[in-house]
mmJSON file of the N, C-alpha and C atoms, coordinates in Angstrom:
{"data_MODEL":{"atom_site":{
"group_PDB":["ATOM","ATOM","ATOM","ATOM","ATOM","ATOM","ATOM","ATOM","ATOM","ATOM","ATOM","ATOM","ATOM","ATOM","ATOM","ATOM","ATOM","ATOM","ATOM","ATOM","ATOM","ATOM","ATOM","ATOM","ATOM","ATOM","ATOM","ATOM","ATOM","ATOM","ATOM","ATOM","ATOM","ATOM","ATOM","ATOM","ATOM","ATOM","ATOM","ATOM","ATOM","ATOM","ATOM","ATOM","ATOM","ATOM","ATOM","ATOM","ATOM","ATOM","ATOM","ATOM","ATOM","ATOM","ATOM","ATOM","ATOM","ATOM","ATOM","ATOM","ATOM","ATOM","ATOM","ATOM","ATOM","ATOM","ATOM","ATOM","ATOM","ATOM","ATOM","ATOM","ATOM","ATOM","ATOM","ATOM","ATOM","ATOM","ATOM","ATOM","ATOM","ATOM","ATOM","ATOM","ATOM","ATOM","ATOM","ATOM","ATOM","ATOM","ATOM","ATOM","ATOM","ATOM","ATOM","ATOM","ATOM","ATOM","ATOM","ATOM","ATOM","ATOM","ATOM","ATOM","ATOM","ATOM","ATOM","ATOM","ATOM","ATOM","ATOM","ATOM","ATOM","ATOM","ATOM","ATOM","ATOM","ATOM","ATOM","ATOM","ATOM","ATOM","ATOM","ATOM","ATOM","ATOM","ATOM","ATOM","ATOM","ATOM","ATOM","ATOM","ATOM","ATOM","ATOM","ATOM","ATOM","ATOM","ATOM","ATOM","ATOM","ATOM","ATOM","ATOM","ATOM","ATOM","ATOM","ATOM","ATOM","ATOM","ATOM","ATOM","ATOM","ATOM","ATOM","ATOM","ATOM","ATOM","ATOM","ATOM","ATOM","ATOM","ATOM","ATOM","ATOM","ATOM","ATOM","ATOM","ATOM","ATOM","ATOM","ATOM","ATOM","ATOM","ATOM","ATOM","ATOM","ATOM","ATOM","ATOM","ATOM","ATOM","ATOM","ATOM","ATOM","ATOM","ATOM","ATOM","ATOM","ATOM","ATOM","ATOM"],
"id":[1,2,3,4,5,6,7,8,9,10,11,12,13,14,15,16,17,18,19,20,21,22,23,24,25,26,27,28,29,30,31,32,33,34,35,36,37,38,39,40,41,42,43,44,45,46,47,48,49,50,51,52,53,54,55,56,57,58,59,60,61,62,63,64,65,66,67,68,69,70,71,72,73,74,75,76,77,78,79,80,81,82,83,84,85,86,87,88,89,90,91,92,93,94,95,96,97,98,99,100,101,102,103,104,105,106,107,108,109,110,111,112,113,114,115,116,117,118,119,120,121,122,123,124,125,126,127,128,129,130,131,132,133,134,135,136,137,138,139,140,141,142,143,144,145,146,147,148,149,150,151,152,153,154,155,156,157,158,159,160,161,162,163,164,165,166,167,168,169,170,171,172,173,174,175,176,177,178,179,180,181,182,183,184,185,186,187,188,189,190,191,192],
"type_symbol":["N","C","C","N","C","C","N","C","C","N","C","C","N","C","C","N","C","C","N","C","C","N","C","C","N","C","C","N","C","C","N","C","C","N","C","C","N","C","C","N","C","C","N","C","C","N","C","C","N","C","C","N","C","C","N","C","C","N","C","C","N","C","C","N","C","C","N","C","C","N","C","C","N","C","C","N","C","C","N","C","C","N","C","C","N","C","C","N","C","C","N","C","C","N","C","C","N","C","C","N","C","C","N","C","C","N","C","C","N","C","C","N","C","C","N","C","C","N","C","C","N","C","C","N","C","C","N","C","C","N","C","C","N","C","C","N","C","C","N","C","C","N","C","C","N","C","C","N","C","C","N","C","C","N","C","C","N","C","C","N","C","C","N","C","C","N","C","C","N","C","C","N","C","C","N","C","C","N","C","C","N","C","C","N","C","C","N","C","C","N","C","C"],
"label_atom_id":["N","CA","C","N","CA","C","N","CA","C","N","CA","C","N","CA","C","N","CA","C","N","CA","C","N","CA","C","N","CA","C","N","CA","C","N","CA","C","N","CA","C","N","CA","C","N","CA","C","N","CA","C","N","CA","C","N","CA","C","N","CA","C","N","CA","C","N","CA","C","N","CA","C","N","CA","C","N","CA","C","N","CA","C","N","CA","C","N","CA","C","N","CA","C","N","CA","C","N","CA","C","N","CA","C","N","CA","C","N","CA","C","N","CA","C","N","CA","C","N","CA","C","N","CA","C","N","CA","C","N","CA","C","N","CA","C","N","CA","C","N","CA","C","N","CA","C","N","CA","C","N","CA","C","N","CA","C","N","CA","C","N","CA","C","N","CA","C","N","CA","C","N","CA","C","N","CA","C","N","CA","C","N","CA","C","N","CA","C","N","CA","C","N","CA","C","N","CA","C","N","CA","C","N","CA","C","N","CA","C","N","CA","C","N","CA","C","N","CA","C","N","CA","C"],
"label_alt_id":[null,null,null,null,null,null,null,null,null,null,null,null,null,null,null,null,null,null,null,null,null,null,null,null,null,null,null,null,null,null,null,null,null,null,null,null,null,null,null,null,null,null,null,null,null,null,null,null,null,null,null,null,null,null,null,null,null,null,null,null,null,null,null,null,null,null,null,null,null,null,null,null,null,null,null,null,null,null,null,null,null,null,null,null,null,null,null,null,null,null,null,null,null,null,null,null,null,null,null,null,null,null,null,null,null,null,null,null,null,null,null,null,null,null,null,null,null,null,null,null,null,null,null,null,null,null,null,null,null,null,null,null,null,null,null,null,null,null,null,null,null,null,null,null,null,null,null,null,null,null,null,null,null,null,null,null,null,null,null,null,null,null,null,null,null,null,null,null,null,null,null,null,null,null,null,null,null,null,null,null,null,null,null,null,null,null,null,null,null,null,null,null],
"label_comp_id":["MET","MET","MET","LYS","LYS","LYS","THR","THR","THR","PHE","PHE","PHE","ASN","ASN","ASN","SER","SER","SER","LYS","LYS","LYS","GLN","GLN","GLN","VAL","VAL","VAL","SER","SER","SER","ILE","ILE","ILE","LEU","LEU","LEU","VAL","VAL","VAL","PHE","PHE","PHE","CYS","CYS","CYS","ILE","ILE","ILE","ILE","ILE","ILE","VAL","VAL","VAL","GLY","GLY","GLY","ILE","ILE","ILE","VAL","VAL","VAL","PHE","PHE","PHE","ALA","ALA","ALA","GLU","GLU","GLU","THR","THR","THR","SER","SER","SER","ALA","ALA","ALA","PRO","PRO","PRO","MET","MET","MET","TRP","TRP","TRP","SER","SER","SER","PHE","PHE","PHE","ALA","ALA","ALA","PHE","PHE","PHE","LEU","LEU","LEU","ARG","ARG","ARG","GLU","GLU","GLU","PHE","PHE","PHE","GLY","GLY","GLY","LEU","LEU","LEU","ASN","ASN","ASN","LEU","LEU","LEU","LEU","LEU","LEU","ILE","ILE","ILE","TYR","TYR","TYR","GLY","GLY","GLY","ALA","ALA","ALA","ILE","ILE","ILE","SER","SER","SER","GLU","GLU","GLU","VAL","VAL","VAL","VAL","VAL","VAL","ILE","ILE","ILE","ILE","ILE","ILE","ILE","ILE","ILE","LEU","LEU","LEU","SER","SER","SER","SER","SER","SER","THR","THR","THR","LYS","LYS","LYS","ILE","ILE","ILE","PHE","PHE","PHE","LEU","LEU","LEU","ASP","ASP","ASP"],
"label_asym_id":["A","A","A","A","A","A","A","A","A","A","A","A","A","A","A","A","A","A","A","A","A","A","A","A","A","A","A","A","A","A","A","A","A","A","A","A","A","A","A","A","A","A","A","A","A","A","A","A","A","A","A","A","A","A","A","A","A","A","A","A","A","A","A","A","A","A","A","A","A","A","A","A","A","A","A","A","A","A","A","A","A","A","A","A","A","A","A","A","A","A","A","A","A","A","A","A","A","A","A","A","A","A","A","A","A","A","A","A","A","A","A","A","A","A","A","A","A","A","A","A","A","A","A","A","A","A","A","A","A","A","A","A","A","A","A","A","A","A","A","A","A","A","A","A","A","A","A","A","A","A","A","A","A","A","A","A","A","A","A","A","A","A","A","A","A","A","A","A","A","A","A","A","A","A","A","A","A","A","A","A","A","A","A","A","A","A","A","A","A","A","A","A"],
"label_entity_id":["1","1","1","1","1","1","1","1","1","1","1","1","1","1","1","1","1","1","1","1","1","1","1","1","1","1","1","1","1","1","1","1","1","1","1","1","1","1","1","1","1","1","1","1","1","1","1","1","1","1","1","1","1","1","1","1","1","1","1","1","1","1","1","1","1","1","1","1","1","1","1","1","1","1","1","1","1","1","1","1","1","1","1","1","1","1","1","1","1","1","1","1","1","1","1","1","1","1","1","1","1","1","1","1","1","1","1","1","1","1","1","1","1","1","1","1","1","1","1","1","1","1","1","1","1","1","1","1","1","1","1","1","1","1","1","1","1","1","1","1","1","1","1","1","1","1","1","1","1","1","1","1","1","1","1","1","1","1","1","1","1","1","1","1","1","1","1","1","1","1","1","1","1","1","1","1","1","1","1","1","1","1","1","1","1","1","1","1","1","1","1","1"],
"label_seq_id":[1,1,1,2,2,2,3,3,3,4,4,4,5,5,5,6,6,6,7,7,7,8,8,8,9,9,9,10,10,10,11,11,11,12,12,12,13,13,13,14,14,14,15,15,15,16,16,16,17,17,17,18,18,18,19,19,19,20,20,20,21,21,21,22,22,22,23,23,23,24,24,24,25,25,25,26,26,26,27,27,27,28,28,28,29,29,29,30,30,30,31,31,31,32,32,32,33,33,33,34,34,34,35,35,35,36,36,36,37,37,37,38,38,38,39,39,39,40,40,40,41,41,41,42,42,42,43,43,43,44,44,44,45,45,45,46,46,46,47,47,47,48,48,48,49,49,49,50,50,50,51,51,51,52,52,52,53,53,53,54,54,54,55,55,55,56,56,56,57,57,57,58,58,58,59,59,59,60,60,60,61,61,61,62,62,62,63,63,63,64,64,64],
"pdbx_PDB_ins_code":[null,null,null,null,null,null,null,null,null,null,null,null,null,null,null,null,null,null,null,null,null,null,null,null,null,null,null,null,null,null,null,null,null,null,null,null,null,null,null,null,null,null,null,null,null,null,null,null,null,null,null,null,null,null,null,null,null,null,null,null,null,null,null,null,null,null,null,null,null,null,null,null,null,null,null,null,null,null,null,null,null,null,null,null,null,null,null,null,null,null,null,null,null,null,null,null,null,null,null,null,null,null,null,null,null,null,null,null,null,null,null,null,null,null,null,null,null,null,null,null,null,null,null,null,null,null,null,null,null,null,null,null,null,null,null,null,null,null,null,null,null,null,null,null,null,null,null,null,null,null,null,null,null,null,null,null,null,null,null,null,null,null,null,null,null,null,null,null,null,null,null,null,null,null,null,null,null,null,null,null,null,null,null,null,null,null,null,null,null,null,null,null],
"Cartn_x":[0.838,0.0,0.887,0.624,1.42,0.926,1.871,1.522,1.92,1.181,1.44,2.075,3.022,3.587,2.718,3.008,2.17,2.127,3.24,3.287,2.367,2.386,1.533,0.06,-0.275,-1.659,-2.103,-1.249,-1.593,-1.834,-0.992,-1.163,-2.438,-2.7,-3.918,-5.163,-5.184,-6.339,-6.511,-5.408,-5.493,-6.11,-5.697,-6.251,-7.736,-8.13,-9.544,-10.351,-9.822,-10.518,-10.68,-9.634,-9.731,-10.8,-10.868,-11.892,-13.3,-13.489,-14.812,-15.205,-14.266,-14.558,-14.87,-14.124,-14.382,-15.769,-16.165,-17.48,-18.613,-18.369,-19.42,-19.527,-18.578,-18.617,-19.658,-20.623,-21.775,-21.738,-20.767,-20.701,-20.201,-20.435,-19.937,-18.411,-17.958,-16.541,-15.632,-14.561,-13.479,-13.918,-15.059,-15.453,-14.907,-14.991,-14.518,-15.316,-16.625,-17.469,-17.044,-16.687,-16.213,-14.934,-13.972,-12.693,-12.84,-13.727,-13.953,-14.599,-15.644,-16.321,-15.408,-14.635,-13.704,-12.642,-12.068,-11.049,-11.573,-12.769,-13.359,-13.677,-14.274,-14.567,-13.287,-12.256,-10.985,-10.368,-10.461,-9.935,-10.681,-11.997,-12.812,-12.593,-12.72,-12.534,-11.097,-10.142,-8.745,-8.478,-9.05,-8.852,-9.484,-10.67,-11.342,-10.553,-10.098,-9.36,-8.014,-7.384,-6.115,-6.297,-7.383,-7.669,-7.888,-8.594,-8.83,-7.517,-6.633,-5.338,-4.518,-4.531,-3.782,-4.326,-5.639,-6.239,-5.888,-5.988,-5.671,-4.195,-3.335,-1.91,-1.517,-2.256,-1.945,-2.419,-3.286,-3.749,-2.92,-1.84,-0.894,-1.501,-2.503,-3.033,-2.073,-1.509,-0.564,0.826,1.698,3.053,4.016,4.987,6.018,7.117],
"Cartn_y":[-1.175,0.0,1.243,2.156,3.377,4.399,5.022,6.093,7.43,8.449,9.782,10.623,11.483,12.371,13.624,14.442,15.609,16.593,16.767,17.712,17.257,15.985,15.463,15.605,15.331,15.456,16.916,17.819,19.242,19.754,19.358,19.786,19.209,17.952,17.313,17.985,18.23,18.874,20.294,21.029,22.389,22.399,21.486,21.42,21.074,20.176,19.815,20.997,21.709,22.875,23.959,24.235,25.262,24.883,23.615,23.168,23.327,22.972,23.109,24.566,25.402,26.834,27.461,27.104,27.649,27.261,26.019,25.553,26.213,26.572,27.155,28.674,29.327,30.78,31.154,31.983,32.234,33.583,34.419,35.732,35.577,36.59,36.526,36.372,35.592,35.226,36.435,36.454,37.438,38.862,39.034,40.348,40.512,41.725,41.956,41.138,41.005,40.217,38.743,38.244,36.858,36.672,37.568,37.442,37.579,38.472,38.658,37.406,36.896,35.703,34.482,34.356,33.243,33.291,34.456,34.602,34.322,34.82,34.592,33.115,32.481,31.048,30.233,30.61,29.897,30.015,31.18,31.388,30.526,30.514,29.749,28.25,27.757,26.321,25.902,26.757,26.447,26.321,27.224,27.17,25.91,25.579,24.375,23.121,23.047,21.855,21.756,22.885,22.839,22.283,22.649,22.1,20.591,20.157,18.718,17.987,18.564,17.934,17.828,18.867,18.838,17.754,17.641,16.615,15.22,15.012,13.694,13.355,14.344,14.052,13.763,14.29,13.998,12.608,11.994,10.641,9.594,9.996,9.103,8.355,8.929,8.308,8.565,9.775,10.131,10.162,9.347,9.255,10.052,10.683,11.411,10.488],
"Cartn_z":[0.0,0.0,0.0,-0.9,-1.002,0.007,0.692,1.614,0.982,1.295,0.782,1.876,1.482,2.485,2.609,3.571,3.866,2.708,2.017,0.903,-0.236,-0.555,-1.617,-1.26,-0.019,0.42,0.368,0.803,0.799,-0.621,-1.565,-2.955,-3.54,-3.291,-3.792,-3.235,-1.936,-1.307,-1.838,-2.013,-2.54,-3.941,-4.803,-6.162,-6.143,-5.29,-5.173,-4.659,-3.663,-3.105,-4.159,-4.942,-5.996,-7.011,-7.384,-8.332,-7.776,-6.526,-5.905,-5.784,-5.337,-5.18,-6.529,-7.563,-8.9,-9.387,-9.144,-9.582,-8.8,-7.544,-6.713,-6.82,-7.45,-7.567,-8.616,-8.217,-9.068,-9.784,-9.526,-10.167,-11.613,-12.464,-13.845,-13.877,-14.833,-14.899,-15.04,-14.262,-14.263,-13.957,-13.348,-12.851,-11.436,-10.906,-9.551,-8.549,-8.789,-7.886,-7.897,-9.072,-9.171,-8.377,-8.577,-7.895,-6.384,-5.949,-4.518,-3.913,-4.569,-4.064,-4.114,-5.191,-5.336,-4.236,-4.006,-2.971,-1.578,-1.291,0.027,0.244,-0.758,-0.651,-0.541,-1.293,-1.231,0.155,0.747,2.089,3.118,3.021,3.974,3.813,2.57,2.343,2.633,2.326,2.604,4.091,4.88,6.328,6.92,6.447,6.946,6.576,5.329,4.907,5.615,5.919,6.64,8.044,8.698,10.021,9.932,8.898,8.718,8.462,7.644,7.373,8.646,9.456,10.709,11.638,11.719,12.57,12.056,10.743,10.189,10.349,10.176,10.301,11.742,12.684,14.079,14.488,13.697,13.992,13.268,12.65,11.977,10.795,10.152,8.937,7.768,7.718,6.672,7.28,6.756,7.292,6.431,7.046,6.279,5.857],
"occupancy":[1.0,1.0,1.0,1.0,1.0,1.0,1.0,1.0,1.0,1.0,1.0,1.0,1.0,1.0,1.0,1.0,1.0,1.0,1.0,1.0,1.0,1.0,1.0,1.0,1.0,1.0,1.0,1.0,1.0,1.0,1.0,1.0,1.0,1.0,1.0,1.0,1.0,1.0,1.0,1.0,1.0,1.0,1.0,1.0,1.0,1.0,1.0,1.0,1.0,1.0,1.0,1.0,1.0,1.0,1.0,1.0,1.0,1.0,1.0,1.0,1.0,1.0,1.0,1.0,1.0,1.0,1.0,1.0,1.0,1.0,1.0,1.0,1.0,1.0,1.0,1.0,1.0,1.0,1.0,1.0,1.0,1.0,1.0,1.0,1.0,1.0,1.0,1.0,1.0,1.0,1.0,1.0,1.0,1.0,1.0,1.0,1.0,1.0,1.0,1.0,1.0,1.0,1.0,1.0,1.0,1.0,1.0,1.0,1.0,1.0,1.0,1.0,1.0,1.0,1.0,1.0,1.0,1.0,1.0,1.0,1.0,1.0,1.0,1.0,1.0,1.0,1.0,1.0,1.0,1.0,1.0,1.0,1.0,1.0,1.0,1.0,1.0,1.0,1.0,1.0,1.0,1.0,1.0,1.0,1.0,1.0,1.0,1.0,1.0,1.0,1.0,1.0,1.0,1.0,1.0,1.0,1.0,1.0,1.0,1.0,1.0,1.0,1.0,1.0,1.0,1.0,1.0,1.0,1.0,1.0,1.0,1.0,1.0,1.0,1.0,1.0,1.0,1.0,1.0,1.0,1.0,1.0,1.0,1.0,1.0,1.0,1.0,1.0,1.0,1.0,1.0,1.0],
"B_iso_or_equiv":[0.0,0.0,0.0,0.0,0.0,0.0,0.0,0.0,0.0,0.0,0.0,0.0,0.0,0.0,0.0,0.0,0.0,0.0,0.0,0.0,0.0,0.0,0.0,0.0,0.0,0.0,0.0,0.0,0.0,0.0,0.0,0.0,0.0,0.0,0.0,0.0,0.0,0.0,0.0,0.0,0.0,0.0,0.0,0.0,0.0,0.0,0.0,0.0,0.0,0.0,0.0,0.0,0.0,0.0,0.0,0.0,0.0,0.0,0.0,0.0,0.0,0.0,0.0,0.0,0.0,0.0,0.0,0.0,0.0,0.0,0.0,0.0,0.0,0.0,0.0,0.0,0.0,0.0,0.0,0.0,0.0,0.0,0.0,0.0,0.0,0.0,0.0,0.0,0.0,0.0,0.0,0.0,0.0,0.0,0.0,0.0,0.0,0.0,0.0,0.0,0.0,0.0,0.0,0.0,0.0,0.0,0.0,0.0,0.0,0.0,0.0,0.0,0.0,0.0,0.0,0.0,0.0,0.0,0.0,0.0,0.0,0.0,0.0,0.0,0.0,0.0,0.0,0.0,0.0,0.0,0.0,0.0,0.0,0.0,0.0,0.0,0.0,0.0,0.0,0.0,0.0,0.0,0.0,0.0,0.0,0.0,0.0,0.0,0.0,0.0,0.0,0.0,0.0,0.0,0.0,0.0,0.0,0.0,0.0,0.0,0.0,0.0,0.0,0.0,0.0,0.0,0.0,0.0,0.0,0.0,0.0,0.0,0.0,0.0,0.0,0.0,0.0,0.0,0.0,0.0,0.0,0.0,0.0,0.0,0.0,0.0,0.0,0.0,0.0,0.0,0.0,0.0],
"pdbx_formal_charge":[null,null,null,null,null,null,null,null,null,null,null,null,null,null,null,null,null,null,null,null,null,null,null,null,null,null,null,null,null,null,null,null,null,null,null,null,null,null,null,null,null,null,null,null,null,null,null,null,null,null,null,null,null,null,null,null,null,null,null,null,null,null,null,null,null,null,null,null,null,null,null,null,null,null,null,null,null,null,null,null,null,null,null,null,null,null,null,null,null,null,null,null,null,null,null,null,null,null,null,null,null,null,null,null,null,null,null,null,null,null,null,null,null,null,null,null,null,null,null,null,null,null,null,null,null,null,null,null,null,null,null,null,null,null,null,null,null,null,null,null,null,null,null,null,null,null,null,null,null,null,null,null,null,null,null,null,null,null,null,null,null,null,null,null,null,null,null,null,null,null,null,null,null,null,null,null,null,null,null,null,null,null,null,null,null,null,null,null,null,null,null,null],
"auth_seq_id":[1,1,1,2,2,2,3,3,3,4,4,4,5,5,5,6,6,6,7,7,7,8,8,8,9,9,9,10,10,10,11,11,11,12,12,12,13,13,13,14,14,14,15,15,15,16,16,16,17,17,17,18,18,18,19,19,19,20,20,20,21,21,21,22,22,22,23,23,23,24,24,24,25,25,25,26,26,26,27,27,27,28,28,28,29,29,29,30,30,30,31,31,31,32,32,32,33,33,33,34,34,34,35,35,35,36,36,36,37,37,37,38,38,38,39,39,39,40,40,40,41,41,41,42,42,42,43,43,43,44,44,44,45,45,45,46,46,46,47,47,47,48,48,48,49,49,49,50,50,50,51,51,51,52,52,52,53,53,53,54,54,54,55,55,55,56,56,56,57,57,57,58,58,58,59,59,59,60,60,60,61,61,61,62,62,62,63,63,63,64,64,64],
"auth_comp_id":["MET","MET","MET","LYS","LYS","LYS","THR","THR","THR","PHE","PHE","PHE","ASN","ASN","ASN","SER","SER","SER","LYS","LYS","LYS","GLN","GLN","GLN","VAL","VAL","VAL","SER","SER","SER","ILE","ILE","ILE","LEU","LEU","LEU","VAL","VAL","VAL","PHE","PHE","PHE","CYS","CYS","CYS","ILE","ILE","ILE","ILE","ILE","ILE","VAL","VAL","VAL","GLY","GLY","GLY","ILE","ILE","ILE","VAL","VAL","VAL","PHE","PHE","PHE","ALA","ALA","ALA","GLU","GLU","GLU","THR","THR","THR","SER","SER","SER","ALA","ALA","ALA","PRO","PRO","PRO","MET","MET","MET","TRP","TRP","TRP","SER","SER","SER","PHE","PHE","PHE","ALA","ALA","ALA","PHE","PHE","PHE","LEU","LEU","LEU","ARG","ARG","ARG","GLU","GLU","GLU","PHE","PHE","PHE","GLY","GLY","GLY","LEU","LEU","LEU","ASN","ASN","ASN","LEU","LEU","LEU","LEU","LEU","LEU","ILE","ILE","ILE","TYR","TYR","TYR","GLY","GLY","GLY","ALA","ALA","ALA","ILE","ILE","ILE","SER","SER","SER","GLU","GLU","GLU","VAL","VAL","VAL","VAL","VAL","VAL","ILE","ILE","ILE","ILE","ILE","ILE","ILE","ILE","ILE","LEU","LEU","LEU","SER","SER","SER","SER","SER","SER","THR","THR","THR","LYS","LYS","LYS","ILE","ILE","ILE","PHE","PHE","PHE","LEU","LEU","LEU","ASP","ASP","ASP"],
"auth_asym_id":["A","A","A","A","A","A","A","A","A","A","A","A","A","A","A","A","A","A","A","A","A","A","A","A","A","A","A","A","A","A","A","A","A","A","A","A","A","A","A","A","A","A","A","A","A","A","A","A","A","A","A","A","A","A","A","A","A","A","A","A","A","A","A","A","A","A","A","A","A","A","A","A","A","A","A","A","A","A","A","A","A","A","A","A","A","A","A","A","A","A","A","A","A","A","A","A","A","A","A","A","A","A","A","A","A","A","A","A","A","A","A","A","A","A","A","A","A","A","A","A","A","A","A","A","A","A","A","A","A","A","A","A","A","A","A","A","A","A","A","A","A","A","A","A","A","A","A","A","A","A","A","A","A","A","A","A","A","A","A","A","A","A","A","A","A","A","A","A","A","A","A","A","A","A","A","A","A","A","A","A","A","A","A","A","A","A","A","A","A","A","A","A"],
"auth_atom_id":["N","CA","C","N","CA","C","N","CA","C","N","CA","C","N","CA","C","N","CA","C","N","CA","C","N","CA","C","N","CA","C","N","CA","C","N","CA","C","N","CA","C","N","CA","C","N","CA","C","N","CA","C","N","CA","C","N","CA","C","N","CA","C","N","CA","C","N","CA","C","N","CA","C","N","CA","C","N","CA","C","N","CA","C","N","CA","C","N","CA","C","N","CA","C","N","CA","C","N","CA","C","N","CA","C","N","CA","C","N","CA","C","N","CA","C","N","CA","C","N","CA","C","N","CA","C","N","CA","C","N","CA","C","N","CA","C","N","CA","C","N","CA","C","N","CA","C","N","CA","C","N","CA","C","N","CA","C","N","CA","C","N","CA","C","N","CA","C","N","CA","C","N","CA","C","N","CA","C","N","CA","C","N","CA","C","N","CA","C","N","CA","C","N","CA","C","N","CA","C","N","CA","C","N","CA","C","N","CA","C","N","CA","C","N","CA","C","N","CA","C","N","CA","C"],
"pdbx_PDB_model_num":[1,1,1,1,1,1,1,1,1,1,1,1,1,1,1,1,1,1,1,1,1,1,1,1,1,1,1,1,1,1,1,1,1,1,1,1,1,1,1,1,1,1,1,1,1,1,1,1,1,1,1,1,1,1,1,1,1,1,1,1,1,1,1,1,1,1,1,1,1,1,1,1,1,1,1,1,1,1,1,1,1,1,1,1,1,1,1,1,1,1,1,1,1,1,1,1,1,1,1,1,1,1,1,1,1,1,1,1,1,1,1,1,1,1,1,1,1,1,1,1,1,1,1,1,1,1,1,1,1,1,1,1,1,1,1,1,1,1,1,1,1,1,1,1,1,1,1,1,1,1,1,1,1,1,1,1,1,1,1,1,1,1,1,1,1,1,1,1,1,1,1,1,1,1,1,1,1,1,1,1,1,1,1,1,1,1,1,1,1,1,1,1]
}}}
């Protein structure tokens, strides 16, 4: 079984979060409202996912 290190998990989660945030942003593309909503959602989802990564890494699921 292949184990992933913390850097690989962080990059994978970041890419997934960016895709989800991009899909959920409802403002017209590349307008100021889009960029503001995208940035705010990215900040919120990023903070939540970082807390989850920290919790999972402390339970030794992901080994370095």
